[in-house]
Coordinates of C-alpha atoms in Angstrom, one line a residue:
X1 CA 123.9 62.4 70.3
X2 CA 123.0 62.4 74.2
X3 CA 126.2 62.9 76.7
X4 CA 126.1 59.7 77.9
X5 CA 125.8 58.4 74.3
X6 CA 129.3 59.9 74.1
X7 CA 130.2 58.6 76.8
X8 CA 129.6 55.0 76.5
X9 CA 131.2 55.3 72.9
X10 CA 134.7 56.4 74.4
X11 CA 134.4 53.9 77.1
X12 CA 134.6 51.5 74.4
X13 CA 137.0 53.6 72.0
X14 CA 139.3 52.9 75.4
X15 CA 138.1 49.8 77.0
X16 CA 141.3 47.7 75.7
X17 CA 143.9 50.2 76.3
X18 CA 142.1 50.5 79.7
X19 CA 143.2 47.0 80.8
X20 CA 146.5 47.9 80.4
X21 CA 146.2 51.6 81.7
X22 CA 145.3 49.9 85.1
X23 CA 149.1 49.1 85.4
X24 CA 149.8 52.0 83.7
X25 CA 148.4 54.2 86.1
X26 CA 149.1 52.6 89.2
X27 CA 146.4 50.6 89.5
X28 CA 148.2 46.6 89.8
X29 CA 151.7 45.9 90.5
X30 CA 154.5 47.0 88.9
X31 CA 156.4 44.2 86.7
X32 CA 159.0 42.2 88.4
X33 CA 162.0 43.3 87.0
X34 CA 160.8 46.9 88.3
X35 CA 160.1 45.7 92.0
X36 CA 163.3 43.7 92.2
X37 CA 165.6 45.9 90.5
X38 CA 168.6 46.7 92.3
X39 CA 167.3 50.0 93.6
X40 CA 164.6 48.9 95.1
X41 CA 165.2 45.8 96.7
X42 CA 163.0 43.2 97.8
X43 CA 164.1 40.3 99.8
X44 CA 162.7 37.0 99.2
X45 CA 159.7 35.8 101.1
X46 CA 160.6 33.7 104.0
X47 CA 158.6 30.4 104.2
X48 CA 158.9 30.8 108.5
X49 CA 157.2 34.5 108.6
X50 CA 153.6 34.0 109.9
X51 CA 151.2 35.7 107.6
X52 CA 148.0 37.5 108.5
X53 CA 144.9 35.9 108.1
X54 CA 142.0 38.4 107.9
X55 CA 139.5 38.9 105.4
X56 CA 139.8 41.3 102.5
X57 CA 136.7 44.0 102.8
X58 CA 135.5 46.0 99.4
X59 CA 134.6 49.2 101.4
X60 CA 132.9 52.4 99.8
X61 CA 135.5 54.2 99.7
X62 CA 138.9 53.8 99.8
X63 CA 141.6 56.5 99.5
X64 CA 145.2 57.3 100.6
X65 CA 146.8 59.9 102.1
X66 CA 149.6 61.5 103.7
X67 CA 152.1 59.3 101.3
X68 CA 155.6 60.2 102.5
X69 CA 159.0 58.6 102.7
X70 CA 158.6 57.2 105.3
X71 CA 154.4 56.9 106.3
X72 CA 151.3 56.6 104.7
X73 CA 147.2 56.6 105.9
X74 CA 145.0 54.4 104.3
X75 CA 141.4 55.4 104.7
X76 CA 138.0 53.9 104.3
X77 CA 134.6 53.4 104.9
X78 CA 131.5 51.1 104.4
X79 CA 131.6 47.5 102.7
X80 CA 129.6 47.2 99.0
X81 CA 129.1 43.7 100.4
X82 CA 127.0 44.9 103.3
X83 CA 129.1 43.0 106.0
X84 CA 131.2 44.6 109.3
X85 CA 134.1 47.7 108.0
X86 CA 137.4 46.3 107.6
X87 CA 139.1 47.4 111.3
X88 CA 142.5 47.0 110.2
X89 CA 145.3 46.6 107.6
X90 CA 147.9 44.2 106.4
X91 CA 151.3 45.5 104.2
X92 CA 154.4 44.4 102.9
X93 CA 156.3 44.2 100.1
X94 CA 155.3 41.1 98.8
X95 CA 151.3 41.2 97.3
X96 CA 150.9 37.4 97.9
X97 CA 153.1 37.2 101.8
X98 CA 151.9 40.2 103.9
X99 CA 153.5 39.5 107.1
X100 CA 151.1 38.9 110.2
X101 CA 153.5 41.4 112.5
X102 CA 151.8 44.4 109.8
X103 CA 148.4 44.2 111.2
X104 CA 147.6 47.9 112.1
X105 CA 144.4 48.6 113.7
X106 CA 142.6 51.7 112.2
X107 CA 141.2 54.8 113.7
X108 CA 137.5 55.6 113.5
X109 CA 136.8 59.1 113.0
X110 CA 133.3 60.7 114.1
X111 CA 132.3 60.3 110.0
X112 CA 132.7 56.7 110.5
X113 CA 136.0 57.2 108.2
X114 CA 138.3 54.4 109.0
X115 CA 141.9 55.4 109.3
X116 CA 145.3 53.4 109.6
X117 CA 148.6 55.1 110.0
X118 CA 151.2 53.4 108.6
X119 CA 155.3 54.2 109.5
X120 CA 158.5 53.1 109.4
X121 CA 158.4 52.6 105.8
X122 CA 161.6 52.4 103.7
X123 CA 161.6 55.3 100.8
X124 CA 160.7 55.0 97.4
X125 CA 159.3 51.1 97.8
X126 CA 156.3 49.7 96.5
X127 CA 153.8 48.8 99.5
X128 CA 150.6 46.1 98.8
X129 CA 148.0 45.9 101.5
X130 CA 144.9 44.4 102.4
X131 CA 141.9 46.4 104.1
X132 CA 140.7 43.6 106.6
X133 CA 143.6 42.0 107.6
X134 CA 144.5 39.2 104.3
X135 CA 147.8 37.6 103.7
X136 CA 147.5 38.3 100.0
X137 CA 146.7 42.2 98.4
X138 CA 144.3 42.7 95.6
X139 CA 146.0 43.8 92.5
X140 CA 145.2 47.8 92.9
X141 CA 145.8 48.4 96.3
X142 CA 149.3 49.2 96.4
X143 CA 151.4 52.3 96.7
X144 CA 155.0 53.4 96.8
X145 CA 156.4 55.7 98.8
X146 CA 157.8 59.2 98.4
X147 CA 161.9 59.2 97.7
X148 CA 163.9 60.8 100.8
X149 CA 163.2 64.7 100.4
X150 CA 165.3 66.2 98.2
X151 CA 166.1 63.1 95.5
X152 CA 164.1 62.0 92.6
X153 CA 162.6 58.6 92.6
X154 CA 164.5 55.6 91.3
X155 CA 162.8 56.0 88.2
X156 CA 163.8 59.8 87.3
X157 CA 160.6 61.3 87.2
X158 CA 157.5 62.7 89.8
X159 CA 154.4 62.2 88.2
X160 CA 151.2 64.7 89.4
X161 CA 147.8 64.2 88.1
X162 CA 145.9 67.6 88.2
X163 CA 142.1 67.8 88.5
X164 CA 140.4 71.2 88.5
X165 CA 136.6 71.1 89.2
X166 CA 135.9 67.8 88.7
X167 CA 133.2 67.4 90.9
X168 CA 130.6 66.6 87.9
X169 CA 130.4 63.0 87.8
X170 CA 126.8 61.7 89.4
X171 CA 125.5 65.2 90.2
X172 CA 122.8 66.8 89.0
X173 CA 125.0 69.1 86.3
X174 CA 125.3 67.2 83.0
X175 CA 128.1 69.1 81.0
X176 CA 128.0 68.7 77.4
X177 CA 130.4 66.7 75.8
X178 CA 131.3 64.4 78.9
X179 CA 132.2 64.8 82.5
X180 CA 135.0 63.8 85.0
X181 CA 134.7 60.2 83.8
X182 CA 135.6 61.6 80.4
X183 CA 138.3 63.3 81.8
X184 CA 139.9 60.4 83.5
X185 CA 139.3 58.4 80.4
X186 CA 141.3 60.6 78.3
X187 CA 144.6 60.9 81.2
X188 CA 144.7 57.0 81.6
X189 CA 144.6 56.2 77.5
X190 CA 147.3 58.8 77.3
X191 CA 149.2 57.0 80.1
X192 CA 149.0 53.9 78.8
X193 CA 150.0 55.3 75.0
X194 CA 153.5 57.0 76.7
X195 CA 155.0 54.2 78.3
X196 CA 152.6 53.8 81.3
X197 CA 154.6 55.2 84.0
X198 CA 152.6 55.4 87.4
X199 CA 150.6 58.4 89.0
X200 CA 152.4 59.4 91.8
X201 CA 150.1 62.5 93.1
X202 CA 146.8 63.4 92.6
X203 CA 146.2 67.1 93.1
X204 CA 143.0 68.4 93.1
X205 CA 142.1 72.5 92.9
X206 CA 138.9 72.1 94.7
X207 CA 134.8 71.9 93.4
X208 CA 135.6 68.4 93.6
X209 CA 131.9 67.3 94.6
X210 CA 129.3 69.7 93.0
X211 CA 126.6 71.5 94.2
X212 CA 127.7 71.8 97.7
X213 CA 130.7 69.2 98.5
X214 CA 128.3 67.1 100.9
X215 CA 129.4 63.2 102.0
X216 CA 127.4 61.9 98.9
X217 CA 128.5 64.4 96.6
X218 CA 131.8 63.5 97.2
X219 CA 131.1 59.6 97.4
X220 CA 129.7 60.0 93.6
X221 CA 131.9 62.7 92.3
X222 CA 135.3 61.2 94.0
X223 CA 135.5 57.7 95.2
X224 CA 133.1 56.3 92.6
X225 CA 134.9 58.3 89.6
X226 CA 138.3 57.6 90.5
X227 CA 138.5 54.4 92.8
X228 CA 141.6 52.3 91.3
X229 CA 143.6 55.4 90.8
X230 CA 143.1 56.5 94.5
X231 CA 144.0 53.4 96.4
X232 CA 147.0 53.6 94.8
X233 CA 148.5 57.9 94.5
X234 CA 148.2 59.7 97.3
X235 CA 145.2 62.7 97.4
X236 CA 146.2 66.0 97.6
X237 CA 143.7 68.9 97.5
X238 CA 142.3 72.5 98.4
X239 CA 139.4 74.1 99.3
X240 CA 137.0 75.6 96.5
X241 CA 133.7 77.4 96.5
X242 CA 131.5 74.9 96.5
X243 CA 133.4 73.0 99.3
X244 CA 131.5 75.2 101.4
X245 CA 128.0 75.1 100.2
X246 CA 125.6 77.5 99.3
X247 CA 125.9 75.9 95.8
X248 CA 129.3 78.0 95.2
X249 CA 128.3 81.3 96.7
X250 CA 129.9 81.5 100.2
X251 CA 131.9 84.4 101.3
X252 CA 132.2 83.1 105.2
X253 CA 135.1 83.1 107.0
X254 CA 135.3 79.9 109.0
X255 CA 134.6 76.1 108.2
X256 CA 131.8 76.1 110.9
X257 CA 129.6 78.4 108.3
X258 CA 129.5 75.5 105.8
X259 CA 126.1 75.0 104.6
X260 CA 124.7 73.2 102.0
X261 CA 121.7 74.7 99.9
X262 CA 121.0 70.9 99.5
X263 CA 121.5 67.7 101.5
X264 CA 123.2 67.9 104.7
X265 CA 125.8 69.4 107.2
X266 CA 128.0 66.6 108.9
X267 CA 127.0 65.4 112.1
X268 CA 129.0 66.8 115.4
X269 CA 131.6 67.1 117.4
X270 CA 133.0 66.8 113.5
X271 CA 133.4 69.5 111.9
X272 CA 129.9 70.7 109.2
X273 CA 132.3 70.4 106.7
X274 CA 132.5 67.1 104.5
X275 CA 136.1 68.1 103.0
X276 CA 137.7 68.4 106.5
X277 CA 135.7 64.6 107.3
X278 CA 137.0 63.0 104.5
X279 CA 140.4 64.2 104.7
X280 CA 143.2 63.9 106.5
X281 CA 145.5 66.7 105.6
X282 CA 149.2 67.6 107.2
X283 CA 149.1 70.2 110.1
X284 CA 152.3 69.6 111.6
X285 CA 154.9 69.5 108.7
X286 CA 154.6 65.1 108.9
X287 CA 155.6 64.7 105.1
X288 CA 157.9 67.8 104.7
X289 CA 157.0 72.1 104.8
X290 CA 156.5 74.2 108.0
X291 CA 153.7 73.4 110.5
X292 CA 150.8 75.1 109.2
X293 CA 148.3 73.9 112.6
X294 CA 145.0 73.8 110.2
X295 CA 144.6 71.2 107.3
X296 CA 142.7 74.5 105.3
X297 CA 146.5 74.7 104.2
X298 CA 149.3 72.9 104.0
X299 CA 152.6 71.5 102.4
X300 CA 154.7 68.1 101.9
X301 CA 157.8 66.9 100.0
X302 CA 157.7 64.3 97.7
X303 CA 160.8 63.8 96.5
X304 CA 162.7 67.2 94.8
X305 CA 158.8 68.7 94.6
X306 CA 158.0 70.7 97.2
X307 CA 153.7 71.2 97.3
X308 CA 152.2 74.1 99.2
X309 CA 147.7 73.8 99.5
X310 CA 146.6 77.4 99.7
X311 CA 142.9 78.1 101.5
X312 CA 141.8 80.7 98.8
X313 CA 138.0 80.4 100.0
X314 CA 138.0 80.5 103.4
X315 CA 140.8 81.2 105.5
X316 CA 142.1 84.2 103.2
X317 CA 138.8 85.8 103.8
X318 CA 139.5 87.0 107.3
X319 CA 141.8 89.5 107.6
X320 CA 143.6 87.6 110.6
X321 CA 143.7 84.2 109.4
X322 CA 145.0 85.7 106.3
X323 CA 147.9 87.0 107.3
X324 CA 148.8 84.1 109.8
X325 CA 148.8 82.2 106.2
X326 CA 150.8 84.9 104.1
X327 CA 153.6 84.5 106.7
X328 CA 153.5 80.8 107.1
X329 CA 153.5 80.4 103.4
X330 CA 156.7 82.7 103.5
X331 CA 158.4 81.0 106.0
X332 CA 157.5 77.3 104.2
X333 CA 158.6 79.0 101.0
X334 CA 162.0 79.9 102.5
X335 CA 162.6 76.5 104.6
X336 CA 162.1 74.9 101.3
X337 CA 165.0 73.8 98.9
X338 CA 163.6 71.6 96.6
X339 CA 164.5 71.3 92.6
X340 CA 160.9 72.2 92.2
X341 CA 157.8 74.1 93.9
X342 CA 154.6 73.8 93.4
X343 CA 151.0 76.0 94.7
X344 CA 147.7 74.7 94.4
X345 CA 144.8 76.9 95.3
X346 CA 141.3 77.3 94.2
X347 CA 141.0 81.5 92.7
X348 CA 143.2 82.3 89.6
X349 CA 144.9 85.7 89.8
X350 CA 144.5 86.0 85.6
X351 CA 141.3 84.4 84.1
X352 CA 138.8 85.2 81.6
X353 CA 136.7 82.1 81.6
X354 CA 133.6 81.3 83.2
X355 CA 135.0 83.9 85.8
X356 CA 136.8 87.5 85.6
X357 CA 139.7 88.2 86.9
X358 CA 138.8 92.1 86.6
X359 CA 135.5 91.6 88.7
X360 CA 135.0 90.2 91.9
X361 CA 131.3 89.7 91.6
X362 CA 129.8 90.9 95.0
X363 CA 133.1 90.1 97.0
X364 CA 132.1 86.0 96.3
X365 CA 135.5 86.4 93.8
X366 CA 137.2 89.0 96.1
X367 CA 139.6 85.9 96.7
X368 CA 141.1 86.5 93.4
X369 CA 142.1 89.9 93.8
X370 CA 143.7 88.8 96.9
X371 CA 145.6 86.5 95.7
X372 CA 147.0 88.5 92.6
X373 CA 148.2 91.8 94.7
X374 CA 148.8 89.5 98.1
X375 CA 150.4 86.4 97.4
X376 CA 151.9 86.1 93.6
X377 CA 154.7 88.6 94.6
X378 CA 155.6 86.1 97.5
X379 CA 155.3 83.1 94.8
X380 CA 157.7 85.3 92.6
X381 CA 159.8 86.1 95.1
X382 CA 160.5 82.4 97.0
X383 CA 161.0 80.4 94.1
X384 CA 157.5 78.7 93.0
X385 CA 158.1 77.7 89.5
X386 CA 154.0 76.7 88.9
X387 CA 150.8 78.0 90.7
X388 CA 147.6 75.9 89.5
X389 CA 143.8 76.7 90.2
X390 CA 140.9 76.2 88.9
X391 CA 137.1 78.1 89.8
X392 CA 136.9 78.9 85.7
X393 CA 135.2 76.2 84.0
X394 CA 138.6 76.7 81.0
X395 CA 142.2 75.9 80.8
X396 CA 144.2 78.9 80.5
X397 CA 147.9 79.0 80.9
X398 CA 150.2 81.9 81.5
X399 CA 153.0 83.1 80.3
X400 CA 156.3 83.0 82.4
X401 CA 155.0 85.5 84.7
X402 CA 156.3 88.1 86.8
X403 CA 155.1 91.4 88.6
X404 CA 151.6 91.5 87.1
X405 CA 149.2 92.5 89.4
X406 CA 146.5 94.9 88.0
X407 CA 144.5 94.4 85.8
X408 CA 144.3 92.5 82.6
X409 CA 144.9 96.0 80.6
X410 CA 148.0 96.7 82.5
X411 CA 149.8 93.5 81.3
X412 CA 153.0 94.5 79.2
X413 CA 154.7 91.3 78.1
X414 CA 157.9 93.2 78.0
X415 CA 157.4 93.9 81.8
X416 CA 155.6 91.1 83.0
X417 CA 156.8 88.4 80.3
X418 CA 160.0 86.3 80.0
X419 CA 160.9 87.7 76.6
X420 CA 162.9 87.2 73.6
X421 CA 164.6 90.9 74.4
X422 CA 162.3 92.4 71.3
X423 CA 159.1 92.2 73.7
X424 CA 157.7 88.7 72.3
X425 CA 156.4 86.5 75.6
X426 CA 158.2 83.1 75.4
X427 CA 156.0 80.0 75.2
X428 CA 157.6 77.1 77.1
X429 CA 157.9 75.4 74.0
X430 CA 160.2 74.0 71.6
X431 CA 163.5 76.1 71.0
X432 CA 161.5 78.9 73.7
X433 CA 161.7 76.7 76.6
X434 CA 162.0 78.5 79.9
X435 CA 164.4 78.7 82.5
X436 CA 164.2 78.0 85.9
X437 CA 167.0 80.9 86.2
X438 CA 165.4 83.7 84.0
X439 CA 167.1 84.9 81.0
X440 CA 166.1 88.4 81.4
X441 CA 166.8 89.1 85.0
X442 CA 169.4 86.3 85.6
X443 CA 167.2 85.2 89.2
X444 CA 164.8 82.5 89.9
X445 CA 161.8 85.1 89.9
X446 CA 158.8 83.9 87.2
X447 CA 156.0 81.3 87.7
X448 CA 153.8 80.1 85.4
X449 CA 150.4 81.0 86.2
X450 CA 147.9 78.0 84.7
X451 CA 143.6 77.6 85.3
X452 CA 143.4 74.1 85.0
X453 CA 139.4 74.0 86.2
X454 CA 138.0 71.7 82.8
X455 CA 138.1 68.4 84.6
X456 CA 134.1 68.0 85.0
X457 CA 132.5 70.8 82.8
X458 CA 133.9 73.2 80.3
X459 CA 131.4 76.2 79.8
X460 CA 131.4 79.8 79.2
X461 CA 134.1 83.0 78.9
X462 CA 134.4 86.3 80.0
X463 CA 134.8 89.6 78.2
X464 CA 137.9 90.3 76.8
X465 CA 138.5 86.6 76.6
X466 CA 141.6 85.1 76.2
X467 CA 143.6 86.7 79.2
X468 CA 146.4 88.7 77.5
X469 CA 148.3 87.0 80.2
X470 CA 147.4 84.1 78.7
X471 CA 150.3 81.6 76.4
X472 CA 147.3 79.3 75.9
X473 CA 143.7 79.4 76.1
X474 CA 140.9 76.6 74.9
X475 CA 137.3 75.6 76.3
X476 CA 137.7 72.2 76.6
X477 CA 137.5 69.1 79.2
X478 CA 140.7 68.3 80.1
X479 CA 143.4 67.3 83.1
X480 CA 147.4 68.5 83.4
X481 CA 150.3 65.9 84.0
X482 CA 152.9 67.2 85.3
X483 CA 156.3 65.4 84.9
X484 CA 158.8 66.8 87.6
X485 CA 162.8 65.2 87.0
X486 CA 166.1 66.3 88.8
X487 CA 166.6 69.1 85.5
X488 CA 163.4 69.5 83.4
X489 CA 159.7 70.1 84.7
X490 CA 156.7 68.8 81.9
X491 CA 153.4 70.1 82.0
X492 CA 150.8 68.7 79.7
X493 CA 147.0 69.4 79.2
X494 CA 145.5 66.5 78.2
X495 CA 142.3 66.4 76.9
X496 CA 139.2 63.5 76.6
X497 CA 140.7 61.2 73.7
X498 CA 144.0 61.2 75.4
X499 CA 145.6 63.9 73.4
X500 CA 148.1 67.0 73.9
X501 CA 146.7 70.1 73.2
X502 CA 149.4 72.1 75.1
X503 CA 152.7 72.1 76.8
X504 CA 155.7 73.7 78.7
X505 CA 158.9 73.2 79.8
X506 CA 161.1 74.5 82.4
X507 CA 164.6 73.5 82.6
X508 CA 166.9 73.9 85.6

């Protein structure tokens, strides 16, 4: 059977849980006893407020970012219908009244991207808006915002979607056994089988728009893969290999060597690299963290989750830049007192899938030796409970992890391992759930190392394959949810047909 036999086979395995999964996932308005309950109010519409009276505009793309407390940027560009871009937004609370004195005109960036900063937003409220100006909201463009820093949302629980490599969908790879739109499949029917709770974050670990992360490999990879989900989370990501061209094989040291081995370099005075164009990343701590002054890396607050971006391709290449980013990330790390912390980067410091973590392959995987004898000790050290990458085509997930950083053969569970004081490495499962205060050193010192990079393609493994390192290990398309509450952190790989193939815990 032909991949996209397969494919159009589950659409239609899922296609009635999918009309559900819309609300499930974010994607339409969230029933009225959620939006009116008594923490999170919503005063009635008055029949005297003027309402705008624009035109609602379909554009290309449509994406948000930057979703705080207290802000949010909704971003666009192009109409499907052919007509003028949308100039400006309408919001509110109510999808059907959005209130004429919410018109916010929106930024055009040198890509054409249209950008409209929204503030003065009340925390944890759902938002509905219109791109061109209407007094009513279509039913997936909506968003609520982050709680005030430090508390968990009204409903308990921080929901992160993690996507690792997913830049397969409309390129020229065709992965057997399905692609990203596989992959999204699978995390929606899940959602909507386990009680349909809403994506909060999307994170993404970079490859996100194969071969060479180009403006049109990134409109078919991204905005036409996942369009309802991202007008509604906000997007979250990192740099990868291929972000930078030269179909995955760049070792430069600045975003003004980007270059594609196909298609083309953005246009200036923008920068020649499409990721920095299409997003609009945090620079000067606006949703939470320490000013980092470059969106190659970053942090927020959402809530009691605390998110650091690392720039494991580029940034951490030059000697310079990469110890202007250690010491930011140390200071961020240390500002920081969130229930939980999370690291997204793009190298895994423990791998044997489609890449080694014992070889560094002509320098082009240098990044991964950096990162396991540079940065894991400060991770250990400051309190990161979960580091996720991607880069191998696998999902692999560690142990509870601490101090390991040789070589695979120098792993010893009973040094590196939280252990059951005989030497056997805990799982995170079940009556061997882990701590967020270790057992077997009584400090907050162990992360959980996890290669979530099976959300477009799963291929190939390595010598010595699995990782010793390694709780978990499988070859398979898949996506992690990560379910973050004021006492117990969730992560879940989910594969294509919606199912749990592995999970951890960490309790506080």
């Amino acid at each position: 059977m032909s991949n996209s036999t397969l494919s159009r086979s589950r659409s239609i395995a899922v296609l009635a849980a999918l009309a559900g999964l819309l609300a499930a996932c974010g994607n339409s308005p969230p029933p009225a006893d959620v939006a009116d309950s008594p923490t999170n109010p919503v005063d009635p519409v008055d029949p005297n407020v003027e309402l705008c009276s624009g035109t609602e505009i379909n554009p290309e793309r449509l994406f948000l970012q930057q979703v705080g407390a207290d802000r949010a940027i909704i971003k666009w560009r192009g109409n499907v219908d052919g007509g003028d871009e949308a100039s400006d937004v309408c919001f509110g609370t109510h999808m059907n009244a959005l209130p004429a004195s919410s018109l916010t005109a929106a930024n055009v960036t040198e890509t054409e991207h249209r950008e409209a900063l929204l503030t003065g937003l009340t925390p944890d409220t759902t938002y509905y808006y219109s791109v061109g100006g209407a007094a009513s909201a279509l039913q997936t463009r909506h968003f609520r915002t982050a709680p005030v820093t430090g508390e968990s949302p009204a409903d308990g629980n921080v929901r992160m979607w993690v996507l690792g490599d997913s830049g397969t969908a409309g390129s020229t790879i065709d992965p057997e056994g399905g692609d990203a739109r596989d992959v999204r499949d699978g995390y929606l029917t899940w959602a909507a089988s386990n009680g349909g709770e809403p994506t909060d974050l999307i994170l993404m670990l970079g490859d996100a728009a194969y071969l060479d992360g180009t403006d049109a490999q990134f409109q078919s990879a991204v905005f036409e893969t996942y369009p309802d989900i991202l007008s509604s989370a906000g997007l979250w990501s990192t740099i990868g290999n291929h972000e930078m061209g030269v179909s995955g094989l760049s070792t430069a040291t600045s975003t003004g060597l980007y270059l594609p081995a196909q298609g083309q370099r953005d246009p200036l005075p923008a920068s020649p690299m499409p990721y920095l164009n299409i997003h609009t990343l945090p620079t000067q701590g606006e949703n939470g963290g320490e000013p980092s002054n470059t969106e190659q890396y970053y942090s927020f607050d959402y809530g009691n989750v605390h998110v650091v971006s690392l720039d494991s391709q580029v940034a951490i290449r030059d000697s310079g830049n990469n110890e202007t980013m250690k010491q930011w990330l140390i200071n961020d790390l240390s500002a920081s007192s969130n229930d939980w912390t999370l690291v997204i980067f793009h190298h895994p410091p423990y791998t044997k899938g489609s890449h080694d973590s014992d070889s560094a392959v002509l320098g082009i995987d240098q990044p991964i030796f950096d990162i396991r004898e540079q940065y894991t000790e400060i991770f250990e050290d400051h309190g990161v409970d979960l580091a996720y990458s991607g880069h191998s085509h696998s999902y692999e997930r560690s142990f509870y992890l601490n101090g390991h950083t040789g070589l695979e053969a120098s792993f010893d569970p009973n040094v590196h391992a939280e252990h059951d004081g005989a030497g056997n490495p805990l799982t995170g499962q079940d009556d061997q759930e882990y701590r967020q205060i270790s057992n077997n050193s009584g400090v907050d010192d162990k992360v959980v190392y996890t290669v979530a990079g099976s959300s477009g393609q799963a291929t190939s493994t390595s010598d010595g394959y699995p990782h010793n390192a390694m709780a978990y290990s499988e070859i398979v398309l898949g996506s992690v949810v990560i379910d973050a509450t004021a006492t117990t952190l969730t992560a879940r790989f989910i594969n294509i047909d919606g199912d749990v193939l592995d999970f951890f815990v960490i309790n506080r």
